[in-house]
Tab-separated table of C-alpha atoms and ligand atoms in Angstrom:
chain	number	residue	atom	x	y	z
A	28	MET	CA	195.370	110.627	20.297
A	29	SER	CA	191.658	110.162	20.790
A	30	GLN	CA	189.397	113.146	21.729
A	31	SER	CA	189.339	112.083	25.368
A	32	PRO	CA	192.693	110.842	26.547
A	33	ARG	CA	192.532	107.508	28.412
A	34	ILE	CA	193.880	107.899	31.946
A	35	ALA	CA	194.940	104.639	33.691
A	36	VAL	CA	195.308	104.711	37.452
A	37	VAL	CA	197.395	101.780	38.677
A	38	GLY	CA	196.527	101.008	42.345
A	39	ALA	CA	193.223	101.600	44.124
A	40	GLY	CA	194.636	102.440	47.570
A	41	LEU	CA	193.453	105.642	49.219
A	42	GLY	CA	195.508	107.845	46.849
A	43	GLY	CA	194.602	105.998	43.555
A	44	ALA	CA	190.897	105.755	44.486
A	45	ALA	CA	190.627	109.470	45.348
A	46	ALA	CA	192.495	110.487	42.182
A	47	ALA	CA	190.281	108.335	40.060
A	48	LYS	CA	187.037	109.666	41.583
A	49	LEU	CA	188.152	113.329	41.208
A	50	LEU	CA	189.229	112.814	37.581
A	51	LEU	CA	185.914	111.182	36.786
A	52	GLN	CA	184.169	114.172	38.362
A	53	GLU	CA	186.108	116.467	36.031
A	54	GLY	CA	184.821	114.430	33.058
A	55	PHE	CA	188.021	112.458	32.288
A	56	ASN	CA	188.068	108.987	30.743
A	57	VAL	CA	189.460	106.886	33.633
A	58	ARG	CA	190.202	103.193	34.275
A	59	VAL	CA	191.638	101.811	37.481
A	60	TYR	CA	193.876	98.650	37.627
A	61	GLU	CA	194.252	97.071	41.048
A	62	GLN	CA	196.318	93.920	41.731
A	63	SER	CA	194.099	92.649	44.627
A	64	PRO	CA	190.976	90.561	43.804
A	65	SER	CA	189.082	92.631	46.486
A	66	PHE	CA	189.786	94.565	49.663
A	67	SER	CA	189.380	93.368	53.263
A	68	ARG	CA	188.956	95.317	56.549
A	69	LEU	CA	192.610	95.522	57.522
A	70	GLY	CA	193.030	95.868	61.317
A	71	ALA	CA	194.097	99.454	61.445
A	72	GLY	CA	192.911	102.966	62.137
A	73	ILE	CA	193.734	106.209	60.403
A	74	HIS	CA	193.637	109.924	61.149
A	75	VAL	CA	191.689	111.935	58.550
A	76	GLY	CA	192.509	115.647	58.978
A	77	PRO	CA	190.568	118.642	57.750
A	78	ASN	CA	192.925	118.951	54.762
A	79	VAL	CA	191.551	115.605	53.606
A	80	MET	CA	188.003	116.080	54.683
A	81	LYS	CA	187.752	119.033	52.328
A	82	ILE	CA	188.568	116.675	49.473
A	83	LEU	CA	186.118	114.072	50.664
A	84	ARG	CA	183.450	116.844	50.689
A	85	ARG	CA	184.003	117.250	46.892
A	86	ILE	CA	183.978	113.479	46.476
A	87	GLY	CA	180.656	113.339	48.339
A	88	ILE	CA	181.554	111.190	51.355
A	89	GLU	CA	182.248	113.848	54.041
A	90	ASP	CA	178.898	113.297	55.826
A	91	ALA	CA	179.173	109.536	55.716
A	92	LEU	CA	182.666	109.532	57.126
A	93	ASN	CA	181.750	112.121	59.721
A	94	ALA	CA	178.978	109.682	60.828
A	95	GLN	CA	181.350	106.725	60.969
A	96	GLY	CA	184.433	108.273	62.685
A	97	SER	CA	185.388	109.508	66.131
A	98	HIS	CA	185.747	113.278	66.598
A	99	PRO	CA	188.470	113.948	69.200
A	100	ASP	CA	188.309	117.378	70.830
A	101	TYR	CA	192.091	117.311	71.338
A	102	TRP	CA	195.199	115.538	70.265
A	103	TYR	CA	197.033	114.844	73.489
A	104	SER	CA	200.714	114.029	73.891
A	105	ARG	CA	201.464	112.352	77.173
A	106	HIS	CA	204.583	111.293	79.090
A	107	TRP	CA	205.055	107.549	78.828
A	108	GLN	CA	205.277	106.916	82.544
A	109	THR	CA	203.519	109.647	84.429
A	110	GLY	CA	200.773	110.415	81.858
A	111	ASP	CA	201.541	114.149	82.202
A	112	VAL	CA	200.220	116.237	79.306
A	113	MET	CA	203.118	117.440	77.050
A	114	ALA	CA	200.812	118.971	74.402
A	115	GLN	CA	197.080	119.577	73.920
A	116	ILE	CA	196.178	120.456	70.377
A	117	PRO	CA	192.580	121.603	69.871
A	118	LEU	CA	190.575	119.683	67.175
A	119	GLY	CA	186.784	119.102	67.401
A	120	ASP	CA	184.753	122.304	66.814
A	121	TYR	CA	187.971	124.266	66.729
A	122	ALA	CA	189.106	122.328	63.650
A	123	VAL	CA	185.760	122.866	61.883
A	124	LYS	CA	185.844	126.574	62.600
A	125	ASN	CA	189.605	127.238	61.941
A	126	TYR	CA	190.614	124.598	59.448
A	127	GLY	CA	187.378	124.303	57.473
A	128	ALA	CA	186.415	120.701	58.227
A	129	SER	CA	186.413	118.122	61.020
A	130	TYR	CA	189.361	116.030	62.280
A	131	LEU	CA	188.466	112.338	62.447
A	132	THR	CA	189.864	109.036	63.464
A	133	VAL	CA	188.313	106.077	61.828
A	134	HIS	CA	188.766	102.446	60.838
A	135	ARG	CA	190.972	102.466	57.769
A	136	GLY	CA	189.027	99.657	56.064
A	137	ASP	CA	185.758	101.465	56.543
A	138	PHE	CA	187.202	104.661	55.072
A	139	HIS	CA	188.792	102.824	52.088
A	140	ALA	CA	185.475	100.935	51.400
A	141	LEU	CA	183.489	104.211	51.428
A	142	LEU	CA	185.935	105.801	48.984
A	143	VAL	CA	186.166	102.750	46.587
A	144	ASP	CA	182.357	102.434	46.577
A	145	THR	CA	182.135	105.877	44.924
A	146	LEU	CA	183.835	104.405	41.770
A	147	PRO	CA	181.503	102.785	39.255
A	148	ASP	CA	182.196	99.084	38.603
A	149	SER	CA	182.669	99.900	34.907
A	150	VAL	CA	185.991	101.733	35.664
A	151	MET	CA	187.417	99.101	38.039
A	152	ALA	CA	189.646	96.300	36.870
A	153	TYR	CA	190.615	94.000	39.913
A	154	ASN	CA	193.151	91.171	39.736
A	155	LYS	CA	195.295	93.290	37.425
A	156	SER	CA	198.896	93.243	38.684
A	157	LEU	CA	201.026	95.526	36.593
A	158	THR	CA	204.338	93.819	35.751
A	159	ARG	CA	205.791	96.250	33.175
A	160	VAL	CA	204.888	99.555	31.628
A	161	GLU	CA	206.171	100.881	28.285
A	162	ASP	CA	205.878	104.539	27.350
A	163	ARG	CA	206.108	104.427	23.518
A	164	GLY	CA	205.886	108.167	23.075
A	165	ASP	CA	202.403	108.239	21.572
A	166	VAL	CA	200.801	105.632	23.842
A	167	VAL	CA	201.602	103.704	27.022
A	168	VAL	CA	201.315	99.887	27.036
A	169	MET	CA	200.718	98.191	30.417
A	170	HIS	CA	201.587	94.492	30.843
A	171	PHE	CA	199.803	92.481	33.566
A	172	ALA	CA	200.665	89.290	35.410
A	173	ASP	CA	197.705	87.522	33.844
A	174	GLY	CA	199.393	87.888	30.439
A	175	THR	CA	197.105	90.673	29.195
A	176	THR	CA	198.093	94.169	27.947
A	177	GLU	CA	196.138	97.415	27.958
A	178	GLU	CA	196.821	100.824	26.413
A	179	ALA	CA	196.398	104.304	27.855
A	180	ASP	CA	197.432	107.855	26.968
A	181	ILE	CA	198.412	108.745	30.612
A	182	VAL	CA	199.391	106.319	33.431
A	183	ILE	CA	199.218	107.389	37.073
A	184	GLY	CA	201.359	105.299	39.335
A	185	ALA	CA	199.374	105.021	42.552
A	186	ASP	CA	200.874	101.584	43.252
A	187	GLY	CA	202.404	102.206	46.627
A	188	VAL	CA	205.842	101.946	48.164
A	189	ASN	CA	207.104	99.204	45.802
A	190	SER	CA	205.764	101.018	42.715
A	191	ARG	CA	206.502	99.343	39.389
A	192	ILE	CA	205.980	102.764	37.652
A	193	ARG	CA	208.614	104.409	39.899
A	194	GLU	CA	210.926	101.620	38.797
A	195	GLU	CA	210.266	102.481	35.196
A	196	LEU	CA	211.098	106.145	35.785
A	197	LEU	CA	214.067	105.733	38.155
A	198	GLY	CA	215.263	102.132	38.070
A	199	VAL	CA	214.920	99.304	40.532
A	200	GLU	CA	215.728	100.449	44.086
A	201	PRO	CA	214.048	98.967	47.192
A	202	PRO	CA	212.703	101.445	49.710
A	203	LYS	CA	214.829	102.049	52.854
A	204	TYR	CA	213.883	100.384	56.117
A	205	ALA	CA	213.582	103.379	58.517
A	206	GLY	CA	214.951	101.459	61.540
A	207	TYR	CA	211.482	101.446	63.175
A	208	LEU	CA	208.528	99.113	63.204
A	209	ALA	CA	204.895	99.809	64.007
A	210	HIS	CA	202.671	97.465	66.058
A	211	ARG	CA	199.045	97.699	65.145
A	212	ALA	CA	195.947	96.374	66.928
A	213	VAL	CA	192.204	97.092	66.821
A	214	PHE	CA	190.118	95.702	69.674
A	215	PRO	CA	186.966	96.346	71.746
A	216	THR	CA	187.440	99.287	74.165
A	217	PRO	CA	188.305	97.891	77.607
A	218	ALA	CA	186.794	99.129	80.859
A	219	VAL	CA	188.617	101.939	82.790
A	220	LYS	CA	189.911	100.626	86.060
A	221	ALA	CA	191.362	102.198	89.204
A	222	GLY	CA	194.823	103.763	88.650
A	223	MET	CA	194.233	104.349	84.927
A	224	LEU	CA	193.387	107.549	83.077
A	225	PRO	CA	190.146	107.498	81.098
A	226	PHE	CA	190.957	106.789	77.454
A	227	ASP	CA	191.603	110.017	75.555
A	228	ALA	CA	189.877	110.005	72.161
A	229	CYS	CA	193.271	110.678	70.530
A	230	VAL	CA	196.600	110.435	72.412
A	231	LYS	CA	200.212	109.776	71.674
A	232	TRP	CA	202.336	108.418	74.551
A	233	TRP	CA	205.969	109.412	74.158
A	234	SER	CA	209.283	108.217	75.630
A	235	GLU	CA	212.619	109.288	74.305
A	236	ASP	CA	212.935	106.489	71.742
A	237	ARG	CA	209.467	105.027	71.172
A	238	HIS	CA	205.750	105.871	71.154
A	239	MET	CA	202.256	104.530	71.189
A	240	MET	CA	199.408	106.407	69.558
A	241	THR	CA	195.856	105.366	70.447
A	242	TYR	CA	192.441	106.474	69.351
A	243	PHE	CA	188.875	105.274	68.736
A	244	VAL	CA	187.999	104.088	65.255
A	245	THR	CA	184.210	104.359	65.543
A	246	GLY	CA	181.888	107.199	66.518
A	247	LYS	CA	180.498	104.959	69.324
A	248	ALA	CA	183.977	104.660	70.837
A	249	ASP	CA	183.607	100.889	71.166
A	250	GLU	CA	186.727	100.011	69.186
A	251	LEU	CA	190.193	101.244	70.031
A	252	TYR	CA	193.361	101.185	67.859
A	253	TYR	CA	196.930	101.524	68.770
A	254	VAL	CA	199.956	101.999	66.555
A	255	THR	CA	203.449	102.225	67.834
A	256	GLY	CA	206.840	103.376	66.683
A	257	VAL	CA	209.677	101.262	68.126
A	258	PRO	CA	213.329	101.288	67.095
A	259	VAL	CA	214.499	97.890	65.811
A	260	GLU	CA	217.787	97.753	63.937
A	261	LYS	CA	217.112	95.033	61.297
A	262	TRP	CA	214.166	93.957	59.271
A	263	ASP	CA	213.915	91.458	56.408
A	264	LEU	CA	212.367	93.510	53.516
A	265	ASN	CA	210.718	90.392	52.168
A	266	ASP	CA	208.254	90.611	55.027
A	267	ARG	CA	205.951	93.699	55.066
A	268	TRP	CA	204.434	92.592	58.384
A	269	LEU	CA	204.685	89.832	60.944
A	270	GLU	CA	202.607	88.614	63.831
A	271	SER	CA	203.427	90.086	67.238
A	272	SER	CA	202.030	89.187	70.673
A	273	LYS	CA	200.890	90.545	74.019
A	274	GLU	CA	204.139	89.218	75.547
A	275	GLU	CA	206.223	91.180	73.020
A	276	MET	CA	204.133	94.278	73.659
A	277	ARG	CA	204.616	93.880	77.467
A	278	ALA	CA	208.361	93.614	77.090
A	279	THR	CA	208.564	96.544	74.628
A	280	PHE	CA	206.448	98.837	76.850
A	281	ASP	CA	207.674	97.609	80.232
A	282	GLY	CA	207.157	100.262	82.948
A	283	TRP	CA	204.730	102.397	80.862
A	284	HIS	CA	201.674	104.006	82.383
A	285	PRO	CA	198.825	101.697	83.638
A	286	THR	CA	196.563	102.960	80.836
A	287	VAL	CA	199.037	101.619	78.298
A	288	GLN	CA	199.300	98.314	80.187
A	289	ALA	CA	195.485	98.051	80.045
A	290	LEU	CA	195.574	98.483	76.274
A	291	ILE	CA	198.173	95.728	75.940
A	292	ASP	CA	196.084	93.458	78.255
A	293	ALA	CA	193.028	94.035	76.138
A	294	THR	CA	194.776	93.324	72.836
A	295	VAL	CA	193.183	90.549	70.782
A	296	GLU	CA	195.559	90.302	67.928
A	297	VAL	CA	198.603	92.467	67.111
A	298	THR	CA	200.812	92.633	64.024
A	299	LYS	CA	204.079	94.572	63.441
A	300	TRP	CA	204.920	96.414	60.305
A	301	SER	CA	208.226	97.630	58.825
A	302	LEU	CA	208.349	101.360	58.296
A	303	LEU	CA	209.711	102.254	54.912
A	304	GLU	CA	210.978	105.542	53.472
A	305	ARG	CA	212.619	106.936	50.337
A	306	ASP	CA	214.623	110.174	49.912
A	307	PRO	CA	212.670	112.802	47.867
A	308	LEU	CA	212.588	111.631	44.194
A	309	PRO	CA	214.531	113.636	41.599
A	310	LEU	CA	211.456	113.499	39.306
A	311	TRP	CA	207.727	112.772	39.730
A	312	SER	CA	206.923	112.175	36.126
A	313	ARG	CA	208.370	111.548	32.639
A	314	GLY	CA	206.591	111.503	29.309
A	315	ARG	CA	203.132	109.922	29.931
A	316	LEU	CA	203.903	108.502	33.389
A	317	VAL	CA	203.309	110.269	36.681
A	318	LEU	CA	203.493	109.202	40.395
A	319	LEU	CA	201.476	109.920	43.405
A	320	GLY	CA	201.314	108.948	47.118
A	321	ASP	CA	203.608	106.248	48.495
A	322	ALA	CA	204.826	105.430	44.986
A	323	CYS	CA	206.409	108.888	45.075
A	324	HIS	CA	207.119	109.876	48.712
A	325	PRO	CA	206.745	106.983	51.184
A	326	MET	CA	207.254	108.183	54.732
A	327	LYS	CA	207.216	107.018	58.361
A	328	PRO	CA	203.633	107.350	59.579
A	329	HIS	CA	204.624	109.524	62.546
A	330	MET	CA	202.726	112.534	61.366
A	331	ALA	CA	199.712	110.436	60.455
A	332	GLN	CA	199.675	112.213	57.086
A	333	GLY	CA	200.893	109.624	54.545
A	334	ALA	CA	197.506	108.769	53.072
A	335	ALA	CA	196.543	112.465	53.394
A	336	MET	CA	199.424	113.383	51.110
A	337	ALA	CA	198.426	110.653	48.629
A	338	ILE	CA	194.884	111.968	48.531
A	339	GLU	CA	196.047	115.599	48.269
A	340	ASP	CA	198.286	114.521	45.396
A	341	GLY	CA	195.372	112.975	43.572
A	342	ALA	CA	193.354	116.097	44.020
A	343	MET	CA	196.156	118.363	42.835
A	344	LEU	CA	196.816	116.128	39.870
A	345	ALA	CA	193.137	116.256	38.858
A	346	ARG	CA	193.190	120.012	39.287
A	347	CYS	CA	196.232	120.475	37.103
A	348	LEU	CA	194.946	118.140	34.361
A	349	LYS	CA	191.730	120.174	34.345
A	350	GLU	CA	193.686	123.450	34.369
A	351	VAL	CA	195.712	122.739	31.229
A	352	GLY	CA	193.913	119.754	29.667
A	353	ALA	CA	195.018	116.119	29.555
A	354	HIS	CA	196.370	116.563	26.077
A	355	ASN	CA	199.010	118.801	27.625
A	356	HIS	CA	199.966	116.128	30.089
A	357	GLU	CA	203.665	117.142	30.399
A	358	LEU	CA	202.707	120.646	31.376
A	359	ALA	CA	200.042	119.374	33.778
A	360	PHE	CA	202.595	117.002	35.402
A	361	ALA	CA	205.150	119.786	35.787
A	362	LEU	CA	202.431	122.038	37.323
A	363	TYR	CA	201.407	119.200	39.652
A	364	GLU	CA	204.967	118.521	40.842
A	365	ALA	CA	205.649	122.260	41.326
A	366	ASN	CA	202.541	122.427	43.564
A	367	ARG	CA	203.121	119.283	45.525
A	368	SER	CA	206.787	118.543	46.045
A	369	GLU	CA	207.599	121.128	48.689
A	370	ARG	CA	204.629	120.190	50.918
A	371	ALA	CA	205.096	116.448	50.531
A	372	THR	CA	208.824	116.759	51.257
A	373	LYS	CA	208.193	118.822	54.350
A	374	VAL	CA	205.742	116.240	55.660
A	375	GLN	CA	208.193	113.423	54.859
A	376	ARG	CA	210.938	115.243	56.822
A	377	ILE	CA	208.757	115.958	59.913
A	378	SER	CA	207.443	112.363	59.824
A	379	HIS	CA	211.065	111.103	59.721
A	380	ASP	CA	212.076	113.302	62.675
A	381	ASN	CA	208.941	112.250	64.641
A	382	THR	CA	208.481	115.633	66.308
A	383	TRP	CA	204.888	116.438	65.184
A	384	LEU	CA	202.669	117.706	68.061
A	385	ARG	CA	205.043	116.263	70.711
A	386	THR	CA	204.874	119.791	72.215
A	387	ASN	CA	202.284	122.444	71.667
A	388	GLU	CA	202.597	123.904	68.148
A	389	ASP	CA	200.328	125.473	65.500
A	390	PRO	CA	199.333	122.758	63.001
A	391	SER	CA	197.349	125.184	60.765
A	392	TRP	CA	199.802	124.987	57.831
A	393	CYS	CA	199.052	121.250	57.569
A	394	PHE	CA	195.354	121.017	58.567
A	395	GLY	CA	194.197	124.375	57.078
A	396	TYR	CA	195.513	123.520	53.560
A	397	ASP	CA	192.849	123.496	50.861
A	398	VAL	CA	194.153	121.768	47.726
A	399	PHE	CA	191.371	123.313	45.543
A	400	ASN	CA	191.895	126.902	46.503
A	401	THR	CA	195.513	127.251	47.272
A	402	PRO	CA	197.055	129.523	44.626
A	403	LEU	CA	199.042	127.593	41.988
A	404	VAL	CA	202.755	128.178	41.544
A	405	GLU	CA	204.311	128.008	38.070
A	406	PRO	CA	206.753	125.109	37.333
A	407	LYS	CA	210.414	126.178	37.611
A	408	VAL	CA	211.165	124.871	34.070
A	409	LYS	CA	208.947	126.217	31.292
A	410	ILE	CA	207.188	123.555	29.335
A	411	ALA	CA	205.542	124.432	26.047
A	412	ALA	CA	201.751	123.983	26.094
B	777	LIG	C1	201.595	101.746	60.557
B	777	LIG	C2	201.099	102.831	59.606
B	777	LIG	C3	200.163	103.763	60.057
B	777	LIG	C4	199.711	104.784	59.230
B	777	LIG	N1	198.776	105.711	59.676
B	777	LIG	C5	198.336	106.721	58.863
B	777	LIG	C6	197.418	107.731	59.279
B	777	LIG	O1	196.929	107.684	60.445
B	777	LIG	N2	197.073	108.719	58.437
B	777	LIG	C7	197.603	108.789	57.155
B	777	LIG	O2	197.259	109.722	56.401
B	777	LIG	N3	198.469	107.887	56.687
B	777	LIG	C8	198.874	106.805	57.534
B	777	LIG	N4	199.739	105.884	57.081
B	777	LIG	C9	200.299	106.042	55.728
B	777	LIG	C10	199.375	105.452	54.688
B	777	LIG	O3	199.040	104.124	54.982
B	777	LIG	C11	200.106	105.479	53.265
B	777	LIG	O4	200.849	106.644	53.103
B	777	LIG	C12	198.986	105.392	52.272
B	777	LIG	O5	198.287	104.173	52.382
B	777	LIG	C13	199.536	105.572	50.840
B	777	LIG	O6	198.454	105.455	49.967
B	777	LIG	P1	198.719	105.077	48.435
B	777	LIG	O7	197.438	105.056	47.813
B	777	LIG	O8	199.804	105.913	47.865
B	777	LIG	O9	199.336	103.617	48.511
B	777	LIG	P2	198.802	102.229	49.027
B	777	LIG	O10	197.827	102.448	50.130
B	777	LIG	O11	199.946	101.352	49.328
B	777	LIG	O12	197.969	101.643	47.792
B	777	LIG	C14	198.643	101.124	46.675
B	777	LIG	C15	197.616	100.229	45.882
B	777	LIG	O13	198.286	99.817	44.747
B	777	LIG	C16	198.068	98.413	44.572
B	777	LIG	N5	199.206	97.923	43.780
B	777	LIG	C17	200.516	97.831	44.177
B	777	LIG	N6	201.265	97.345	43.184
B	777	LIG	C18	200.454	97.096	42.138
B	777	LIG	C19	200.690	96.610	40.826
B	777	LIG	N7	201.903	96.193	40.383
B	777	LIG	N8	199.640	96.544	39.996
B	777	LIG	C20	198.384	96.894	40.398
B	777	LIG	N9	198.107	97.380	41.573
B	777	LIG	C21	199.114	97.497	42.483
B	777	LIG	C22	197.997	97.894	45.962
B	777	LIG	O14	197.366	96.624	46.008
B	777	LIG	C23	197.244	99.005	46.712
B	777	LIG	O15	195.848	98.788	46.598
B	777	LIG	C24	200.198	104.845	57.863
B	777	LIG	C25	201.097	103.848	57.415
B	777	LIG	C26	201.550	102.837	58.298
B	777	LIG	C27	202.518	101.805	57.795
């Protein structure tokens, strides 16, 4: 093996891009392979909690994201029909003081662009769709759809819910459709009219079987986003998303509060997405291959922590590789799994149950987590260094 092991990150989503940047900062030799030719501003918002903002601080984009995003003072949960407050969770200054960083909502495309722009062009390989990966024991060979091959000493599978690298580790198995879809729309903030509540900066409207989460995606509060969770029995897994319509939204949220109706009326375009899950994986790595993010633990987005878990994974993986050295990759991977699986599995379970912040509860175990300073636990199985 060369002096500086070559680390390949497959997938430049939020998890892969964060992992690559943090590994570069630790002095590792990194290259990123992404199937897309480029990224576009997908019409979606995202929550970025203090647990993630602490990682973005190290990456160097905390201030820029703080300037872009909306800073809700509270997460509200409201009754679908009456608008009554079911929970009011303090964020804003409270989050900065108690969890160590701010809680933001922001446009997902803006966040992703900011993160990817921290990576030098020299480490990025776009248009590289991994078709097969071979761990030969002393080296990994990656095969791409364009007919090329590349070698690496370690390969990080950050290639999302349909990960090719997960398939190499555990065999071909499609993710499970969770029985829910999510409508997503971003549009200019409408005017508040008589009979409506003013728009909360961050609110989840709940009925017994469905919900709508809405928040601003800019600091100026001029763009709003909603994302729903709606039970639908069947979905063709060949489609990741489909077009939806205002008519479909009206029928799905018939009788809901006037504020929700105003959001539907103001919708410009709306899409609907299948929500996919997997049971916790029996292993996160083997030999020179390791997984992170949705490749490893895809979940329903009902805790708004899926990307957060991917980014935390990337940070913990970089920490463990630094701790024991990339030459000791099997020990580093065991340490990484030992320090991530319990938390990621807990977040997967709560996301599945869709109970998060429905009523007042203390979210400090989630938002207060600091991946760089949490004490490390030893792997259960001893691996020789
Ligand atoms: C409706 C909805 C709302 C959500 N809201 C939130 C939220 O508010 N907060 C939050 O934290 N999370 C949220 N999530 C979850 C979040 O989107 C995912 O958990 C997160 O994107 C996972 O990041 P990742 O980097 O692991 O995977 P991805 O974002 O899927 O990135 C994978 C990357 O790998 C690339 N790739 C795939 N296959 C290959 C290949 N063969 N070769 C090369 N490259 C490849 C892809 O092009 C992509 O760039 C939401 C999800 C959904 C569906």
